[in-house]
Coordinates of C-alpha atoms in Angstrom, one line a residue:
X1282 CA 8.4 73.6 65.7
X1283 CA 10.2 73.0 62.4
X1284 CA 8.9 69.6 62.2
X1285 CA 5.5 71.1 62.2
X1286 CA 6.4 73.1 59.0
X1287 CA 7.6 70.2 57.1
X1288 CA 5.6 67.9 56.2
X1289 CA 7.8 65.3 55.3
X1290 CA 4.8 62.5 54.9
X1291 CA 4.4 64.9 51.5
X1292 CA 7.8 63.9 50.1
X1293 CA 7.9 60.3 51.5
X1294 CA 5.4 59.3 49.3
X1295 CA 6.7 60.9 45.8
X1296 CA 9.3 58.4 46.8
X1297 CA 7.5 55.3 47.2
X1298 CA 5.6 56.3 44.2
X1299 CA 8.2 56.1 42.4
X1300 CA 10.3 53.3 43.5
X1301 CA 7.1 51.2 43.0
X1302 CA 7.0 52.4 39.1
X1303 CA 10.3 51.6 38.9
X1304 CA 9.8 48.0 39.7
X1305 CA 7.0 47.5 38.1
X1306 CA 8.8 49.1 34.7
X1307 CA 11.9 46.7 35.7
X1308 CA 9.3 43.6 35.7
X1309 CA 7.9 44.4 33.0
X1310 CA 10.9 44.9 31.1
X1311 CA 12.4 41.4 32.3
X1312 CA 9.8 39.6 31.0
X1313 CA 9.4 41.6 27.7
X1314 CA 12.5 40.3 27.2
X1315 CA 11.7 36.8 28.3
X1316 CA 9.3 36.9 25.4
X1317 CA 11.4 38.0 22.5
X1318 CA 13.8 35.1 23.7
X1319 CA 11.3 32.4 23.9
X1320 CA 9.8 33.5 20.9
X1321 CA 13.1 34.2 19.3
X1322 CA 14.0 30.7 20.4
X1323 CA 11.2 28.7 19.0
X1324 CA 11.2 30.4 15.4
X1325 CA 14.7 29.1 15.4
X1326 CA 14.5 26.0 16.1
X1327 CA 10.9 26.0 13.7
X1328 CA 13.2 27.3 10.7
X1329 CA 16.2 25.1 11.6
X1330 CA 13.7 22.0 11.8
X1331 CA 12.3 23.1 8.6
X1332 CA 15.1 23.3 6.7
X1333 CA 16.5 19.8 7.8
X1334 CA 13.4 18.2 6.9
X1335 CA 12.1 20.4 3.9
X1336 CA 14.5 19.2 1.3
X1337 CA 12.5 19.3 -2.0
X1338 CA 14.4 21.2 -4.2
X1339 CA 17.4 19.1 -3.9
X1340 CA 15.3 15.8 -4.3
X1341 CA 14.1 17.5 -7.7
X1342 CA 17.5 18.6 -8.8
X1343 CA 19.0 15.3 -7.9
X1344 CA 15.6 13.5 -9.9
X1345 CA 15.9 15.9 -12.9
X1346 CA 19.6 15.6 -13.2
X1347 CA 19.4 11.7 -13.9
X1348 CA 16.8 12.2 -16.2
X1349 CA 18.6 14.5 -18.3
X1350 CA 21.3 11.9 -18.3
X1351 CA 19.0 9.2 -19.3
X1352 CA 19.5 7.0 -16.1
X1353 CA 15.5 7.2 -15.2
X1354 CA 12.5 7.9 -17.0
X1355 CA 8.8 7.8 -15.8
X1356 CA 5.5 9.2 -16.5
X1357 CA 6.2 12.2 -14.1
X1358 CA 9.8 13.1 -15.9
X1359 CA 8.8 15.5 -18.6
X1360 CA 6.0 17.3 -16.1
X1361 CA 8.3 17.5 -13.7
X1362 CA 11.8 19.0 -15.4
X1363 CA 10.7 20.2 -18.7
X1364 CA 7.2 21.6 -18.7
X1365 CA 7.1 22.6 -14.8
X1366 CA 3.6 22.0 -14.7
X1367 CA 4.4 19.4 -11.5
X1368 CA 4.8 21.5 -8.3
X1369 CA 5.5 20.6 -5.1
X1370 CA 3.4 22.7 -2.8
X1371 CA 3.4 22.4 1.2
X1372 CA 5.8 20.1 3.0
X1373 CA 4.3 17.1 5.1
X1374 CA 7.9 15.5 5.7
X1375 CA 8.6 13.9 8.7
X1376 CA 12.0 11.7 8.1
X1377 CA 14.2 14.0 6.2
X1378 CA 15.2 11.1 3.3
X1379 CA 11.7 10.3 2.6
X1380 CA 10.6 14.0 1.0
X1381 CA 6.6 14.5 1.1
X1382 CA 5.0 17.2 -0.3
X1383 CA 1.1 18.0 -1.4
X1384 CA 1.2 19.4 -5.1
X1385 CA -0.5 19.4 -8.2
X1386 CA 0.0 18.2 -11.5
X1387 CA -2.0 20.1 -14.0
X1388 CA -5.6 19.6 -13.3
X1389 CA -4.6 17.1 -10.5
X1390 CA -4.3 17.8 -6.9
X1391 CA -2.0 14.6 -5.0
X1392 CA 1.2 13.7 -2.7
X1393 CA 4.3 13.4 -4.2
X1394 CA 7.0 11.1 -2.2
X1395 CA 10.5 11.5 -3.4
X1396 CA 13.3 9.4 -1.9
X1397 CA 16.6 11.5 -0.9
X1398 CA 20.0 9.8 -2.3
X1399 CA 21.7 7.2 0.1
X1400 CA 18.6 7.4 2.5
X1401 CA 19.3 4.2 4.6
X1402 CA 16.2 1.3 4.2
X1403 CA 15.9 -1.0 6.7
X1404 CA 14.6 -4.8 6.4
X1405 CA 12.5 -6.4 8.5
X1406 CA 16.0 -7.8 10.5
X1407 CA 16.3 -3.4 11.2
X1408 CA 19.6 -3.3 9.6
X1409 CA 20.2 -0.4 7.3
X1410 CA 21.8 -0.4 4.2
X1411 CA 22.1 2.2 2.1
X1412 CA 20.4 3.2 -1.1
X1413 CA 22.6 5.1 -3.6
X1414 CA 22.3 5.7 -7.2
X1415 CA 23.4 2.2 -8.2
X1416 CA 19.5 1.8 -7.5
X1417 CA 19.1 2.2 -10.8
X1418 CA 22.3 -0.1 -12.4
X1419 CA 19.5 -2.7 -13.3
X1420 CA 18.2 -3.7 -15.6
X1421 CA 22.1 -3.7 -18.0
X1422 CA 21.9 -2.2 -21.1
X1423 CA 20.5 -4.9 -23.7
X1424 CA 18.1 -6.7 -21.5
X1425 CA 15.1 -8.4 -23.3
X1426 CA 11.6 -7.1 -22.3
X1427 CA 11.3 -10.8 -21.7
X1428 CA 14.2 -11.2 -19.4
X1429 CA 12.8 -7.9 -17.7
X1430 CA 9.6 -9.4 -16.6
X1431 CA 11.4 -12.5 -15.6
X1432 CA 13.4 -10.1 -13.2
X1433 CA 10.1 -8.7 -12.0
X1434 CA 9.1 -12.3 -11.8
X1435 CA 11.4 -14.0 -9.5
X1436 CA 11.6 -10.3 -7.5
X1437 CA 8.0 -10.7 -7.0
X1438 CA 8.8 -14.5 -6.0
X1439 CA 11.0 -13.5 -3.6
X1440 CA 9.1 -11.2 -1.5
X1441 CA 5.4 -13.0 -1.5
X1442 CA 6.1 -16.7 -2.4
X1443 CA 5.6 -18.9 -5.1
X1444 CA 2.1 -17.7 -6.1
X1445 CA -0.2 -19.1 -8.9
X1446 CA -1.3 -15.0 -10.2
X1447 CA 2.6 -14.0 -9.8
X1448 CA 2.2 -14.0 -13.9
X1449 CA -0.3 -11.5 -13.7
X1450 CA 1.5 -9.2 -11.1
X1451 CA 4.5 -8.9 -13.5
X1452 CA 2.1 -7.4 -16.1
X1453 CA 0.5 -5.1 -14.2
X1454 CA 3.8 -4.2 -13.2
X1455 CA 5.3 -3.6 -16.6
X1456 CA 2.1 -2.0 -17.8
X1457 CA 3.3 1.0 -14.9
X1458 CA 6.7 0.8 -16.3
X1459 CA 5.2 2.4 -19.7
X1460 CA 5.4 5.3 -18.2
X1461 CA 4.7 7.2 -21.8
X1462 CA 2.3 4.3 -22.9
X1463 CA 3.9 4.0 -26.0
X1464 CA 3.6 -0.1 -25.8
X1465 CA 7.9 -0.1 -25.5
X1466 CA 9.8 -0.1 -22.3
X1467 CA 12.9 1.9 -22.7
X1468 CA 16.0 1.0 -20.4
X1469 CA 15.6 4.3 -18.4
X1470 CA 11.7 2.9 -17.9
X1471 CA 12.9 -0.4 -16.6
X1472 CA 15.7 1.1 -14.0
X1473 CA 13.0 3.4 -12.5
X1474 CA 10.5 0.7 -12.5
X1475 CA 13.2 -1.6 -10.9
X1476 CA 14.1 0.7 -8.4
X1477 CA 10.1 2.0 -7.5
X1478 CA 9.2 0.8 -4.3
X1479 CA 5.2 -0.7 -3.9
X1480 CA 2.7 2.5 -3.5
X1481 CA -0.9 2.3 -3.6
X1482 CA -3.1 4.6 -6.4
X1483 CA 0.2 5.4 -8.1
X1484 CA -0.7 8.7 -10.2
X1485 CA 2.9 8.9 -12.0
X1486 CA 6.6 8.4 -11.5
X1487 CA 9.9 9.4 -12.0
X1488 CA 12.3 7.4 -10.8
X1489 CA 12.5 7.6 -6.9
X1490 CA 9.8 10.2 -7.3
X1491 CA 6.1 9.2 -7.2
X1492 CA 3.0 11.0 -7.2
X1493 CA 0.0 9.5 -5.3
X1494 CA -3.7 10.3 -5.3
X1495 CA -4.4 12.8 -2.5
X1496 CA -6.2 11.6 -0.1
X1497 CA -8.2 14.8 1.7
X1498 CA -9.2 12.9 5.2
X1499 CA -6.3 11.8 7.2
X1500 CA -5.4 10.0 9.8
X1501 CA -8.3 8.1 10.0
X1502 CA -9.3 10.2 13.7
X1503 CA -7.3 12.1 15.7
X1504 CA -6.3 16.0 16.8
X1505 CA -3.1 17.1 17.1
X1506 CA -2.3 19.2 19.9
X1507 CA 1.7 20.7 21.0
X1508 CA 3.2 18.3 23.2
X1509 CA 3.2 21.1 26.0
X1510 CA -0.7 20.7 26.0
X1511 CA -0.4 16.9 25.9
X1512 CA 1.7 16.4 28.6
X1513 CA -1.6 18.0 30.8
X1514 CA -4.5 16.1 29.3
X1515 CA -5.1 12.8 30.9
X1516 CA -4.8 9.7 28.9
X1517 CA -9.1 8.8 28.8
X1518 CA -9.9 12.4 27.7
X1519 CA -7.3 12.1 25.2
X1520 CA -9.0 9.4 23.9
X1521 CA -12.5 10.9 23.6
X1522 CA -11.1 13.8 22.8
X1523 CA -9.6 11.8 19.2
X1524 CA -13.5 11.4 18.2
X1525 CA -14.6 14.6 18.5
X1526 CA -14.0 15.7 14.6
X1527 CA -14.7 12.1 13.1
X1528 CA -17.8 12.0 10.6
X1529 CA -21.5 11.0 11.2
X1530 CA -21.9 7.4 12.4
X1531 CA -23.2 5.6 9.0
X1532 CA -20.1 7.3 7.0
X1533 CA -17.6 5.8 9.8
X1534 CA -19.8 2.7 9.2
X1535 CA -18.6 2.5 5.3
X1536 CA -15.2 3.4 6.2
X1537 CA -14.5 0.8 8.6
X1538 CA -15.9 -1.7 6.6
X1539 CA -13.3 -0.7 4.3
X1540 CA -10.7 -1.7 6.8
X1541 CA -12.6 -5.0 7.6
X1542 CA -12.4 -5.4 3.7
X1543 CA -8.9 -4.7 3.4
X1544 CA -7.7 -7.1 6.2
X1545 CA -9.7 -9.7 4.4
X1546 CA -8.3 -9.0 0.9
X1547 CA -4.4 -9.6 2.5
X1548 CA -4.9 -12.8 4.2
X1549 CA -4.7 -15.1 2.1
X1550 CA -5.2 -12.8 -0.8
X1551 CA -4.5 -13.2 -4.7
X1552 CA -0.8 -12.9 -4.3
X1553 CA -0.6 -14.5 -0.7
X1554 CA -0.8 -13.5 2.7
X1555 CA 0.6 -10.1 4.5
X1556 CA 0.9 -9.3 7.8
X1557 CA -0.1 -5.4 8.9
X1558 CA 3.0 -4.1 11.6
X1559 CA 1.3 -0.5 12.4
X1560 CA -2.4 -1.0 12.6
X1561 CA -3.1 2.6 13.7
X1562 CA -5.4 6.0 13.0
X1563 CA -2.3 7.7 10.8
X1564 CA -1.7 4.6 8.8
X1565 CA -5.5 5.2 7.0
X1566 CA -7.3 8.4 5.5
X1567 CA -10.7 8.5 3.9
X1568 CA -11.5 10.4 0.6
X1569 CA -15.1 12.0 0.3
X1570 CA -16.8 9.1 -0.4
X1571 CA -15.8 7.8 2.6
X1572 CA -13.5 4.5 0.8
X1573 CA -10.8 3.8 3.1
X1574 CA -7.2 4.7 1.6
X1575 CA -4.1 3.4 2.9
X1576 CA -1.6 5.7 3.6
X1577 CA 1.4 4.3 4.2
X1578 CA 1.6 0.5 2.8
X1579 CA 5.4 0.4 3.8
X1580 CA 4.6 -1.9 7.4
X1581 CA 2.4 -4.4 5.5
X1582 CA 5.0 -6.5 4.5
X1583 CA 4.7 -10.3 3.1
X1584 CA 4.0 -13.0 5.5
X1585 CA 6.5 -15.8 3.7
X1586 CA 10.0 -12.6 4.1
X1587 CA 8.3 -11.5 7.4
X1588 CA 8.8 -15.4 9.2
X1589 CA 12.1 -15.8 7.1
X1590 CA 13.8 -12.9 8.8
X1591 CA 12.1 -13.0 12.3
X1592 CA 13.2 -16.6 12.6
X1593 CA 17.0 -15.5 12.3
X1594 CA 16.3 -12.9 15.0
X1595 CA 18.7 -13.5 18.3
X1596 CA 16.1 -12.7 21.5
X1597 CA 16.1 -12.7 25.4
X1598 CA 12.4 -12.0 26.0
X1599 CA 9.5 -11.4 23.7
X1600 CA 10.1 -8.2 23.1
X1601 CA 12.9 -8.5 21.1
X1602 CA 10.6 -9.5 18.5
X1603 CA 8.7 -6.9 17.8
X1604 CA 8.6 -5.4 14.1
X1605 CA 7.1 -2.4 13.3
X1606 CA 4.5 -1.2 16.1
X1607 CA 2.2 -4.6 15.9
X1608 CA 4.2 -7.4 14.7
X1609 CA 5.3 -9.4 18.3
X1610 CA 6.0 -13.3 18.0
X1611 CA 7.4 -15.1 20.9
X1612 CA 11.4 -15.4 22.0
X1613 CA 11.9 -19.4 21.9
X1614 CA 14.3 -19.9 24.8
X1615 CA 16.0 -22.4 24.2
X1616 CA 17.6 -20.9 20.9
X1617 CA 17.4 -17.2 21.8
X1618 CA 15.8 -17.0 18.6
X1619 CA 12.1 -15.6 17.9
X1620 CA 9.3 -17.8 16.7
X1621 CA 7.3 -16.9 13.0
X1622 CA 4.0 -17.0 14.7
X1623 CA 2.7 -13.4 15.3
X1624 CA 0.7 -13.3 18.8
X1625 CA -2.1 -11.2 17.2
X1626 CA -4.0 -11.8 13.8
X1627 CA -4.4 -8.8 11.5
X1628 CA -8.0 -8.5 12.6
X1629 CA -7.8 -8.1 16.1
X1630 CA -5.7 -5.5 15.1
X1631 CA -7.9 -3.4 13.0
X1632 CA -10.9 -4.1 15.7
X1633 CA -8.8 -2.4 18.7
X1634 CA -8.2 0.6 15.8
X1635 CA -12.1 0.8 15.6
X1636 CA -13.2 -0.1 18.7
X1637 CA -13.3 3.8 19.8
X1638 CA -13.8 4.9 16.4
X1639 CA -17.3 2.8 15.9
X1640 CA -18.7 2.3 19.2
X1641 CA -18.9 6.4 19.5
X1642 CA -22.3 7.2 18.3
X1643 CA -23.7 3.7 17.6
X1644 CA -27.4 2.8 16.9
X1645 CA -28.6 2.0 20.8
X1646 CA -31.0 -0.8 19.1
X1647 CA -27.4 -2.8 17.5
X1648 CA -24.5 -1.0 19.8
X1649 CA -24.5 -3.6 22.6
X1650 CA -24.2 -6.2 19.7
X1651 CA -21.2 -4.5 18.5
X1652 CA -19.6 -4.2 21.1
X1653 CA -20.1 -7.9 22.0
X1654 CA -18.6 -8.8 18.4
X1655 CA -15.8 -5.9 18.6
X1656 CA -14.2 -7.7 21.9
X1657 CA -14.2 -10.9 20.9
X1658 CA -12.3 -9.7 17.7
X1659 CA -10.0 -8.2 20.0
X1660 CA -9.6 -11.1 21.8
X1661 CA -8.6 -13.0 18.8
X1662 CA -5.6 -14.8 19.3
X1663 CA -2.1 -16.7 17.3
X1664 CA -2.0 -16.3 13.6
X1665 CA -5.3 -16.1 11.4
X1666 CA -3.9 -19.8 10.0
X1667 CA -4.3 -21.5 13.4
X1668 CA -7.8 -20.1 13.9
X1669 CA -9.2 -19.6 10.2
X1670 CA -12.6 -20.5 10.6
X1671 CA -13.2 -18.6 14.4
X1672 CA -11.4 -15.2 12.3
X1673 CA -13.7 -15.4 9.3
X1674 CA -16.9 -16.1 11.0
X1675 CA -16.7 -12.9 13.4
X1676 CA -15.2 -10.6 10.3
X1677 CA -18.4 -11.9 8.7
X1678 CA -20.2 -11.0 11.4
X1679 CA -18.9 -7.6 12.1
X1680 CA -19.3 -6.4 8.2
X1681 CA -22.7 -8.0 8.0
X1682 CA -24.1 -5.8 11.4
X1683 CA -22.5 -2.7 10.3
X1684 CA -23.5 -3.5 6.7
X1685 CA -27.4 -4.0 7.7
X1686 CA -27.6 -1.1 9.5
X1687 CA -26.0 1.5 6.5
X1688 CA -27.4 -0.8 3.5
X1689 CA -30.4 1.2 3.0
X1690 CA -29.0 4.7 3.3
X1691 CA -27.8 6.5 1.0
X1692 CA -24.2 6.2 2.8
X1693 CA -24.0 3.2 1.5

């Protein structure tokens, strides 16, 4: 009977109640938690990455500091450490020695490139050396303007050959060494010229500082996603998924006839042939006329250094002979020591780069056509030398088809 007058179903389920609240408070504290740590986590590891590779400041000191001493000079010098009208806005680095930054310079909007202090360089053999401030120890105080361009001179000899126009290479490189146009090149001019590594649309300089024009459309195609994304995507859609933000079909028309125009301009160009190592979409940009711009010239190297090195290269297969991302030539056997021909000419290069890139919204009355031509540029084989007159008839062919079909726009 004194069951009956309890009902103890009533306070059972209080219980339950309540035990169930508590786990779901306990759950959702756990993973509250697991949240703050994550995120904690990751804006560590954001701001320790950043402050590795964001080194500007100390580039700048380290720039401004031999200028004040009178080591360097450059057109850059006085914008840069006396009138501060030179910033360095938002950092792009990706290797900490090589510092790159967008910024402005007065009315000018570019990329400035400043090269840390014994950041190691590495030839074509991959051995690194390093680069300190003894950069800059030529030219010797006393040197001749005359014996300066013969430095330039035989420099210039030394990394592209014995050329007829080396003459007027020097100039044009001595006319950059003026940094304050004042029709004198003062010692602190030469060093800084000396020490300036190749850079295309150079805007200004100071020392192993350079500004470059800013070039508003790069890489040539491509999204970036976070890697925990990519890992999920397969590799096709990843593809496809690269064209989705490119620009209408006759501007991608000018631009990769850029390309076909630049691959023609460095074979066997004014001051002699070069070989492109990393022939891919973050290597180019496009400004808003659609020219193509080269964004990092550092893996076109010269053909004549590129053989001389490779041939001193020990091997056990092919691989081993493999500069930059593109550059492959064969592993002779019999030496254990790589060939100088490169498998793939330039060009067959740049058509796999397009192949995507062009074929992707193509005219249906000339696409077929392209695509016939694109392959058989891919399919190009052995150095450019060995097969001049099958690689200039179907780069003549490819810039004449997409060249027809944009001529009469005003894309053109």
């Amino acid at each position: 009977m004194a069951r009956g007058l309890f009902p103890w179903g009533f306070f059972r389920k209080p219980l339950y109640i309540q035990a169930r609240f508590s786990y779901l408070h306990m759950k959702y504290l756990f993973f509250s938690w697991l949240a703050v740590f994550v995120g904690s986590w990751i804006v560590y590891v954001e701001y320790s990455s950043y402050t590795e590779l964001c080194r500007g400041h100390e580039c700048k000191n380290s720039i401004c500091d031999k200028y004040k001493k009178g080591v360097i000079d450059g057109s850059a010098c006085s914008s840069l450490c006396e009138k501060q009208t030179l910033y360095l806005g938002k950092c792009l680095t990706a290797n900490p020695n090589s510092q790159v930054y967008s910024g402005s310079w007065g009315d000018l909007e570019g990329v400035i490139k400043c090269q840390m202090e014994e950041a190691p360089h590495y030839d074509l053999g991959g051995e690194p050396r390093k680069e300190t401030s003894a950069a800059f120890n030529k030219p010797t105080k006393g040197t001749s303007v005359e014996k300066f361009r013969e430095m330039i001179t035989d420099h210039l000899k030394a990394k592209v050959g014995d050329q007829a126009n080396l003459a007027d290479l020097a100039t044009q490189v001595l006319s950059i060494a003026d940094g304050n146009k004042d029709s004198h090149i003062s010692l602190p001019e030469a060093r800084s010229t000396w020490a300036l590594e190749h850079t295309p649309k150079l805007l200004g300089f100071c020392g192993d500082l350079y500004v470059m024009e800013k070039v508003p459309h790069s890489p040539l195609y491509g999204i970036s996603l976070p890697w925990i994304i990519e890992m999920w995507i397969p590799a096709g859609l990843r593809r496809s998924m690269d064209q989705w933000f490119t620009p209408s079909w006759p501007h991608k028309a000018k631009i990769s006839i850029g390309l076909l125009e630049l691959v023609e301009d460095i074979f066997h160009g004014t001051f002699g042939s070069f070989l492109m190592c990393d022939v891919s979409a973050t290597t180019f940009g496009y400004n808003d006329r659609h020219d193509l711009k080269v964004m990092d010239a550092r893996h076109i190297v010269p053909e004549a250094i590129f053989q001389e090195v490779i041939r001193q290269q020990r091997c056990d297969v092919d691989e081993d002979c493999l500069y930059g991302a593109d550059c492959l030539t064969s592993c002779d056997l019999t030496k254990h020591r790589c060939t100088t021909e490169v498998t793939r000419p330039n060009l067959a290069k740049a058509c796999d780069a397009l192949k995507d890139y062009i074929l992707r919204g193509a005219p249906s009355d000339m696409s077929e056509e392209l695509e016939k031509q694109l392959y058989a540029c891919i399919a190009l084989k052995g150095s450019a030398e060995q097969m001049e007159i099958e690689h200039s008839l179907i780069l003549n062919n490819l810039k004449t088809l997409l060249w027809k079909k944009i001529s009469h726009t005003k894309d053109s």
